[in-house]
CSV table of C-alpha atoms in Angstrom, one decimal:
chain,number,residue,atom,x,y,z
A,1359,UNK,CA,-15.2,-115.5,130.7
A,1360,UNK,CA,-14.7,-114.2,126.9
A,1361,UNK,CA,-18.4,-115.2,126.2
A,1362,UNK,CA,-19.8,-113.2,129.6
A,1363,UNK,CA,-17.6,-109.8,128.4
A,1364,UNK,CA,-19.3,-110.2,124.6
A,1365,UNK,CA,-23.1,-110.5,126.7
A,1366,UNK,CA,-21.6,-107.6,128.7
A,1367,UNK,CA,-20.7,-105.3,125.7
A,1368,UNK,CA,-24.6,-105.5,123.9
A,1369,UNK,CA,-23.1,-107.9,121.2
A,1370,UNK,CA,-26.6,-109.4,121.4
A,1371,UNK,CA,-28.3,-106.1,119.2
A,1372,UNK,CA,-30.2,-105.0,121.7
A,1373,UNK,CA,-29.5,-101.2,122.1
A,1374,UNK,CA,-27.6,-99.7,125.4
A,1375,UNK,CA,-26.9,-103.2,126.5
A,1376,UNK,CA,-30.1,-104.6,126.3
A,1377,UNK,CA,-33.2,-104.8,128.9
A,1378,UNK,CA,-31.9,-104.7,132.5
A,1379,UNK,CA,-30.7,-108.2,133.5
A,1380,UNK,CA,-33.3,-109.6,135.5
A,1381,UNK,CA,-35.9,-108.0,133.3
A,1382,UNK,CA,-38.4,-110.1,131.2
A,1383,UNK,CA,-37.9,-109.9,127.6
A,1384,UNK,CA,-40.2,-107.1,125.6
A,1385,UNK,CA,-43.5,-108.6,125.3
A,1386,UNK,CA,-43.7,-110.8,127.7
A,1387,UNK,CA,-46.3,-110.3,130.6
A,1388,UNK,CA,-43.6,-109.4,133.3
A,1389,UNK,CA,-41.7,-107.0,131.2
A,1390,UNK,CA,-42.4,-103.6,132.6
A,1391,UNK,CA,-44.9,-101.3,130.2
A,1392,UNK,CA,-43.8,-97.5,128.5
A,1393,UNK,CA,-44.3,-94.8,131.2
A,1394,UNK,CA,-43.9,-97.4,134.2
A,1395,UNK,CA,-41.5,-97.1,137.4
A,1396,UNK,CA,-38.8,-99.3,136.2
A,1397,UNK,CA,-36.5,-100.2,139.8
A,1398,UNK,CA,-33.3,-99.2,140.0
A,1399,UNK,CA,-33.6,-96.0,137.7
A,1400,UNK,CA,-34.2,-92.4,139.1
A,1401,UNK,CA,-37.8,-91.7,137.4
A,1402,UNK,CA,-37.6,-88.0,137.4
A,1403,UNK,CA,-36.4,-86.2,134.3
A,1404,UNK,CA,-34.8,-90.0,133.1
A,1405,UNK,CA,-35.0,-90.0,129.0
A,1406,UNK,CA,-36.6,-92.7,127.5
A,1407,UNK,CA,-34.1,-95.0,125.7
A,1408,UNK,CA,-33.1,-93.1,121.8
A,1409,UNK,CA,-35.0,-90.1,123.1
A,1410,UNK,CA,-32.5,-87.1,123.5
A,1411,UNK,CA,-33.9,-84.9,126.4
A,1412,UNK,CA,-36.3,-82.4,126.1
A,1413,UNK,CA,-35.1,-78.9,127.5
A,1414,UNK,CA,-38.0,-77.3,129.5
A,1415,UNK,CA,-36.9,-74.4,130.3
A,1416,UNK,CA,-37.1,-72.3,133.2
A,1417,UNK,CA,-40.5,-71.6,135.2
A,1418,UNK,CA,-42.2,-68.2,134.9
A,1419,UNK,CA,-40.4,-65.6,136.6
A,1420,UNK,CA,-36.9,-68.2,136.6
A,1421,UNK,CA,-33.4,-66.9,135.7
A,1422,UNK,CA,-33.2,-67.0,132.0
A,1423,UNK,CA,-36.4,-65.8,131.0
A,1424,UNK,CA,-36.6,-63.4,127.9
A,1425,UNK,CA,-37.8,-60.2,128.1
A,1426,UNK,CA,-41.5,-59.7,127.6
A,1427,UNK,CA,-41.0,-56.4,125.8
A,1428,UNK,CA,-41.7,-52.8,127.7
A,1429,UNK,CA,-44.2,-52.6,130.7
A,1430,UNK,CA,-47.5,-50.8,129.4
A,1431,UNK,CA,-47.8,-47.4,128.8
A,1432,UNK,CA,-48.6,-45.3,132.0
A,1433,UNK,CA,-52.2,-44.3,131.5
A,1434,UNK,CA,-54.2,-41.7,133.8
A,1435,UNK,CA,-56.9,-42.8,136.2
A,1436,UNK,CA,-60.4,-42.1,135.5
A,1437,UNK,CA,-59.6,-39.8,139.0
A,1438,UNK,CA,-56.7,-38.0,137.3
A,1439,UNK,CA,-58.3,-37.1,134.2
A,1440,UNK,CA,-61.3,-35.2,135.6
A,1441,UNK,CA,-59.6,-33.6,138.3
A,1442,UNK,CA,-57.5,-31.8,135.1
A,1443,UNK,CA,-60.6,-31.2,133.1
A,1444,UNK,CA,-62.6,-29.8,136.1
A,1445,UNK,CA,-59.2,-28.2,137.1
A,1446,UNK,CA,-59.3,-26.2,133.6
A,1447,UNK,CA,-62.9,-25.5,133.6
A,1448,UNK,CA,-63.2,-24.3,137.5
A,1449,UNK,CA,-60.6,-21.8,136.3
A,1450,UNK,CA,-63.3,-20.2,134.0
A,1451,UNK,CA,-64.5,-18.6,137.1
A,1452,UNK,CA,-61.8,-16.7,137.3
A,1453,UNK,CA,-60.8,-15.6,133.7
A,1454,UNK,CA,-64.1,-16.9,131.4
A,1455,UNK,CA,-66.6,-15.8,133.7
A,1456,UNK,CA,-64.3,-13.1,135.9
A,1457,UNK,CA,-63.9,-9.4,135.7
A,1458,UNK,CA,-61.4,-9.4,132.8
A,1459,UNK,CA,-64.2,-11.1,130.7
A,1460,UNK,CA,-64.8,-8.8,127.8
A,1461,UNK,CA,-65.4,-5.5,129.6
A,1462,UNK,CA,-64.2,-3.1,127.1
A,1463,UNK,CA,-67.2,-2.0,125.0
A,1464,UNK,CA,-69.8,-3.6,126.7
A,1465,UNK,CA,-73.0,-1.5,127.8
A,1466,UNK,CA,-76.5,-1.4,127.3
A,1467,UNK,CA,-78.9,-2.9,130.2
A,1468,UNK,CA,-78.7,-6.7,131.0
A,1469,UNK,CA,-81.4,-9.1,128.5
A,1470,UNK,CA,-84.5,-10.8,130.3
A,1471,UNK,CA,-83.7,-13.9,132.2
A,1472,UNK,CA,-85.8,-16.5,130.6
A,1473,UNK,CA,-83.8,-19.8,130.6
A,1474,UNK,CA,-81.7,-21.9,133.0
A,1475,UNK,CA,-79.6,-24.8,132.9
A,1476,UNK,CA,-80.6,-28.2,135.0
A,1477,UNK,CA,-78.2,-30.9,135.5
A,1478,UNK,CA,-79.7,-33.9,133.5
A,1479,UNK,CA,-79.5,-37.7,134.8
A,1480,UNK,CA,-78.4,-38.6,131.3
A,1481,UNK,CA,-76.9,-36.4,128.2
A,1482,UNK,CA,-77.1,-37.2,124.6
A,1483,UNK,CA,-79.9,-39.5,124.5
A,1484,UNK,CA,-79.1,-41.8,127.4
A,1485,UNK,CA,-75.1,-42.1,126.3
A,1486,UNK,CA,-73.7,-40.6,129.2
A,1487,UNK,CA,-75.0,-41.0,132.9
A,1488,UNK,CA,-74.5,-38.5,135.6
A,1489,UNK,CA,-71.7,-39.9,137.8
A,1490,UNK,CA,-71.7,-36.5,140.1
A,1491,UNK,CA,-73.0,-33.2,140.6
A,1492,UNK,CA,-70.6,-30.5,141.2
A,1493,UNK,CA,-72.3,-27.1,141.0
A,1494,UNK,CA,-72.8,-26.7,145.0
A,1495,UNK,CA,-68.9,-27.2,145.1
A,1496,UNK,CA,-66.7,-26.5,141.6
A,1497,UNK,CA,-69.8,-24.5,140.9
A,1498,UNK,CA,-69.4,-22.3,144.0
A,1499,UNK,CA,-65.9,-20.8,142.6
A,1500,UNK,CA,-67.3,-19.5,139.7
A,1501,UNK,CA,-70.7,-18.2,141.2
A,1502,UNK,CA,-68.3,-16.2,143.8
A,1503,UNK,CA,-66.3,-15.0,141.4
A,1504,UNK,CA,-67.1,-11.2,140.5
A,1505,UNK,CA,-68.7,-10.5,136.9
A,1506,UNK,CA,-70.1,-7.3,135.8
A,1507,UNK,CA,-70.9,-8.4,132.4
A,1508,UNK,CA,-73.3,-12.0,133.8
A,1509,UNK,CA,-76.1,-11.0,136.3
A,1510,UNK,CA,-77.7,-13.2,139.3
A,1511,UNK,CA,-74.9,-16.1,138.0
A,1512,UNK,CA,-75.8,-19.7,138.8
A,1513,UNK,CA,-73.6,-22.6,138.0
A,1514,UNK,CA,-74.4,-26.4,136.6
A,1515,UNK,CA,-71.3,-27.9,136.9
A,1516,UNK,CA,-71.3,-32.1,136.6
A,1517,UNK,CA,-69.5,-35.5,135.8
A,1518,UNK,CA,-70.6,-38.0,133.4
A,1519,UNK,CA,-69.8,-41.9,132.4
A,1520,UNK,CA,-69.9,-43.0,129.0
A,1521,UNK,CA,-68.5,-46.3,127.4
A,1522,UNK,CA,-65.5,-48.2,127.7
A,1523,UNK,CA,-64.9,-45.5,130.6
A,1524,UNK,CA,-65.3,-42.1,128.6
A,1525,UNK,CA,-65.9,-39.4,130.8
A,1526,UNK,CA,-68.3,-36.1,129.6
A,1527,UNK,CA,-67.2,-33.3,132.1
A,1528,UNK,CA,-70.3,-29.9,131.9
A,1529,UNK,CA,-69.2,-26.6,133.4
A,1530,UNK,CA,-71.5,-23.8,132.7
A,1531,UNK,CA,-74.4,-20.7,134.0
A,1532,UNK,CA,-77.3,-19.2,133.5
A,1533,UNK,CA,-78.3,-15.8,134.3
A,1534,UNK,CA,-78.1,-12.4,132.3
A,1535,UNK,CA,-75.3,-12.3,129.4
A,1536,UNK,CA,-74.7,-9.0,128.1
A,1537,UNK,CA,-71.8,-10.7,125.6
A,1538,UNK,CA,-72.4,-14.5,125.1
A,1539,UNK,CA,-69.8,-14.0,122.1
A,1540,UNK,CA,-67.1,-12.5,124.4
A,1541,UNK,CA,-68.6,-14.9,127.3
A,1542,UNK,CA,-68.1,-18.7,124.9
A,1543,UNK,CA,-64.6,-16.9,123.7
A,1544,UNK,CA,-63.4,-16.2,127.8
A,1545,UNK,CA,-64.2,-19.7,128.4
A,1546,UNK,CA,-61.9,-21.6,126.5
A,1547,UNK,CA,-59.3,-19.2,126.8
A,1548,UNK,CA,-59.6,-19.9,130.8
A,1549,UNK,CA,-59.0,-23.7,129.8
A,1550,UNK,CA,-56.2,-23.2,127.1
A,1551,UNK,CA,-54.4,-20.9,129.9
A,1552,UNK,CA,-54.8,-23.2,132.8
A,1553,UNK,CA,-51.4,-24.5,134.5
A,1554,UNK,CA,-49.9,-27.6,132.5
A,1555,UNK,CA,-52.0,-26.5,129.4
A,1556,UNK,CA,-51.2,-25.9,126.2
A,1557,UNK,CA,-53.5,-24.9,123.1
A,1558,UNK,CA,-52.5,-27.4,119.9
A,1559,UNK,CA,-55.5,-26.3,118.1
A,1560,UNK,CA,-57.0,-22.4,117.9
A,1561,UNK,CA,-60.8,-21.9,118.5
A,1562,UNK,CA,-62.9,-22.8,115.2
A,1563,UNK,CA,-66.2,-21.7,115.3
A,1564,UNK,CA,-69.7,-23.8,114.3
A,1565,UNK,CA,-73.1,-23.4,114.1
A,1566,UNK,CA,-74.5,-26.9,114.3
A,1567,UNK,CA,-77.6,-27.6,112.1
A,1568,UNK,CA,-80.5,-27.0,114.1
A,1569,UNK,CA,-78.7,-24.8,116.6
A,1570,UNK,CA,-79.6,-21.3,116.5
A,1571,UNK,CA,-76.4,-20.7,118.8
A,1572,UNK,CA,-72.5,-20.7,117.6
A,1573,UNK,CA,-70.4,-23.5,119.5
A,1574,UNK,CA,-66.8,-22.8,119.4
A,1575,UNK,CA,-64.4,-25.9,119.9
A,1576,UNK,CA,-60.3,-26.0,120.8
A,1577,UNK,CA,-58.1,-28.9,121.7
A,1578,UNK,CA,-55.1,-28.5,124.6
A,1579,UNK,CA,-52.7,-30.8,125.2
A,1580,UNK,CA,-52.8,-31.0,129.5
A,1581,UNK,CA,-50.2,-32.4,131.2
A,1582,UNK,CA,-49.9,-33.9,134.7
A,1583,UNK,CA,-47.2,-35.7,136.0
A,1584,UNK,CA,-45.4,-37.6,133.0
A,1585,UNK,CA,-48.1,-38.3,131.9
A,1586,UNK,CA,-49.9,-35.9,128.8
A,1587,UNK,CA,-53.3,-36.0,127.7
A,1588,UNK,CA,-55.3,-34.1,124.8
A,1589,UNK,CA,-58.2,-32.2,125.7
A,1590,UNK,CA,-61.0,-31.7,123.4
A,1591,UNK,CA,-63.3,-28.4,124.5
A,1592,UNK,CA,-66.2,-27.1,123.1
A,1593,UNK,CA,-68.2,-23.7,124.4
A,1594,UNK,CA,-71.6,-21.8,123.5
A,1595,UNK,CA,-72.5,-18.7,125.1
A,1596,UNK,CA,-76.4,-17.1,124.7
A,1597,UNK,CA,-78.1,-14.5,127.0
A,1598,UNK,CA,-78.7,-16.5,129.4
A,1599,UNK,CA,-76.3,-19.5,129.3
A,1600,UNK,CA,-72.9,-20.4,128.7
A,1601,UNK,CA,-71.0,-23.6,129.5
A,1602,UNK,CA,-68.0,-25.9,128.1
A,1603,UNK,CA,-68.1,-29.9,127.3
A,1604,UNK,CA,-65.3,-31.7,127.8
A,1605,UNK,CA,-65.3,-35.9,126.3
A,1606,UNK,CA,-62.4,-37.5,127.7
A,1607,UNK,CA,-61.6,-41.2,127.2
A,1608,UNK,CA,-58.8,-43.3,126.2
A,1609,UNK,CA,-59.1,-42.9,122.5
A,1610,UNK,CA,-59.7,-38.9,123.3
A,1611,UNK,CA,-57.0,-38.7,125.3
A,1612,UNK,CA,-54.2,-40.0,122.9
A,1613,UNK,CA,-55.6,-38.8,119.7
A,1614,UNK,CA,-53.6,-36.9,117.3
A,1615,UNK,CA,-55.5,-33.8,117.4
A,1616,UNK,CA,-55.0,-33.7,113.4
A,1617,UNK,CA,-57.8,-36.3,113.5
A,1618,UNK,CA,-59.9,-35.0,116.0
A,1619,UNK,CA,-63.6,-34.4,114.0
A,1620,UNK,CA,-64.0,-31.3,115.8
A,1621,UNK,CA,-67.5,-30.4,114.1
A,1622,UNK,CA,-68.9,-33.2,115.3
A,1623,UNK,CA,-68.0,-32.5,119.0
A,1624,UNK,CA,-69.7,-29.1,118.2
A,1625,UNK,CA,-72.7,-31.2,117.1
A,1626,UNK,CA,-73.0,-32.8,120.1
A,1627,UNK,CA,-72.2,-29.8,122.2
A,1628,UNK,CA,-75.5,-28.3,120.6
A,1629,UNK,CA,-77.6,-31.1,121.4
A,1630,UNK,CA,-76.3,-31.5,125.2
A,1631,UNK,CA,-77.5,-27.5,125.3
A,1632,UNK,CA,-80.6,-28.7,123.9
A,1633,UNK,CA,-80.7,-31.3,126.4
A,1634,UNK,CA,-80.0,-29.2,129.8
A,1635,UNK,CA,-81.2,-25.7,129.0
A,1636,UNK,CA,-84.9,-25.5,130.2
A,1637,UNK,CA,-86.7,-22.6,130.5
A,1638,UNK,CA,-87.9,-21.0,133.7
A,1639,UNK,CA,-91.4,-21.2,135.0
């Protein structure tokens, strides 16, 4: 019995006891192979012999997970951000464009109507594509709305795409401008004053080379919701046309307006007014 208790307690070297009695020695052809159902033992999650066990962890989603840091950053919709562009420059109509618009000193009889403004398929060379034409709808507010200093006032107001989901919003006229200085200045004060705007940057005035118009360009910080966005604006104003550019986009959007290259929105507001104003037959 003393030599059974000695086989019992692993005296024979072989580690926890041994092989299984019953079981082949290693090596030989019956012995059962590394990874194989061995009878008698619960395969599932069983260690291998000298192998401490392996902590998985829990599943994705399981008690226990660690925190995968804070959700992402609520960003507008594509939706969002031209209804507040649109929003700013549709209210142009009623202050840019509108009977308060530079009145005081202005006389003299209205200048020749000899250009218009056509909504283009494509603006700056192909860059941005027209998404939607709004004049026979935003574009009715602002014809409707009473101006004694624009005569015979149509409006060419549009949507564009861009890259990576930048958005180029147009609102302008054409017609008889007896201030286009007064005009360009009305406009961006009607965005800078629309509801949930503020102005973060003051008017700076250009004259793009080539242009033989000044284009004056403001940033506003507009804010829906929670959410906040910065608005980059740029406005010309001649005898016969006026209208405002507005390049929204996810970089535009959360820009620090200290680095917002303002003259070289004003270069491309210059060569979109190139682009759309045609003159008329």
């Amino acid at each position: 019995m003393a030599e059974d208790d000695e086989d019992d307690d692993g005296d024979d070297g072989e580690p926890y006891g041994g092989a299984p009695q019953g079981f082949p020695p290693p090596g030989h052809p019956g012995h059962p192979q590394q990874g194989a159902p061995q009878p008698g033992f619960p395969q599932q999650g069983y260690p291998q012999h000298g192998v401490p066990p392996q902590y998985q962890g829990p599943g994705a989603g399981a008690w226990g997970q660690p925190p995968m840091g804070p959700p992402p950053k609520k960003k507008l919709s594509a939706g969002a951000i031209v209804a507040i562009v649109v929003g700013a420059l549709v209210l142009v109509g009623g202050i840019g464009y509108g009977v308060k618009a530079g009145l005081d000193g202005v006389t003299g009889p209205f200048p020749a109507a000899t250009h218009k403004l056509v909504v283009a398929q494509t603006l700056l060379d192909g860059e941005y594509t027209l998404l939607s034409d709004l004049s026979d709808s935003k574009g009715k507010e602002i014809e409707d709305t009473p101006d004694f200093t624009v005569k015979d006032a149509k409006a060419a107001v549009a949507q564009y795409s861009g890259k990576d989901g930048d958005v180029l919003v147009l609102s302008g006229m054409y017609g008889q401008i007896k201030d286009p200085d007064a005009t360009r200045a009305s406009i961006l004060r009607g965005a800078a004053t629309d509801k949930g705007s503020t102005l973060v940057v003051k008017p700076t005035e250009f004259t793009p080379a080539g242009s033989d118009v000044k284009v004056s360009c403001q940033i506003t910080k507009s804010k829906d919701g929670i959410s906040t966005i910065t608005l980059v604006m740029c406005a010309w104003g001649d005898e016969n046309t006026a209208a405002a550019v507005a390049l929204v986009g996810d970089a535009a959007a959360t820009a620090d307006p200290k680095s917002v290259d303002l003259a070289a929105l004003a270069g491309k507001t210059a060569k979109i007014r190139a682009e759309i104003r045609k003159p008329i037959a």
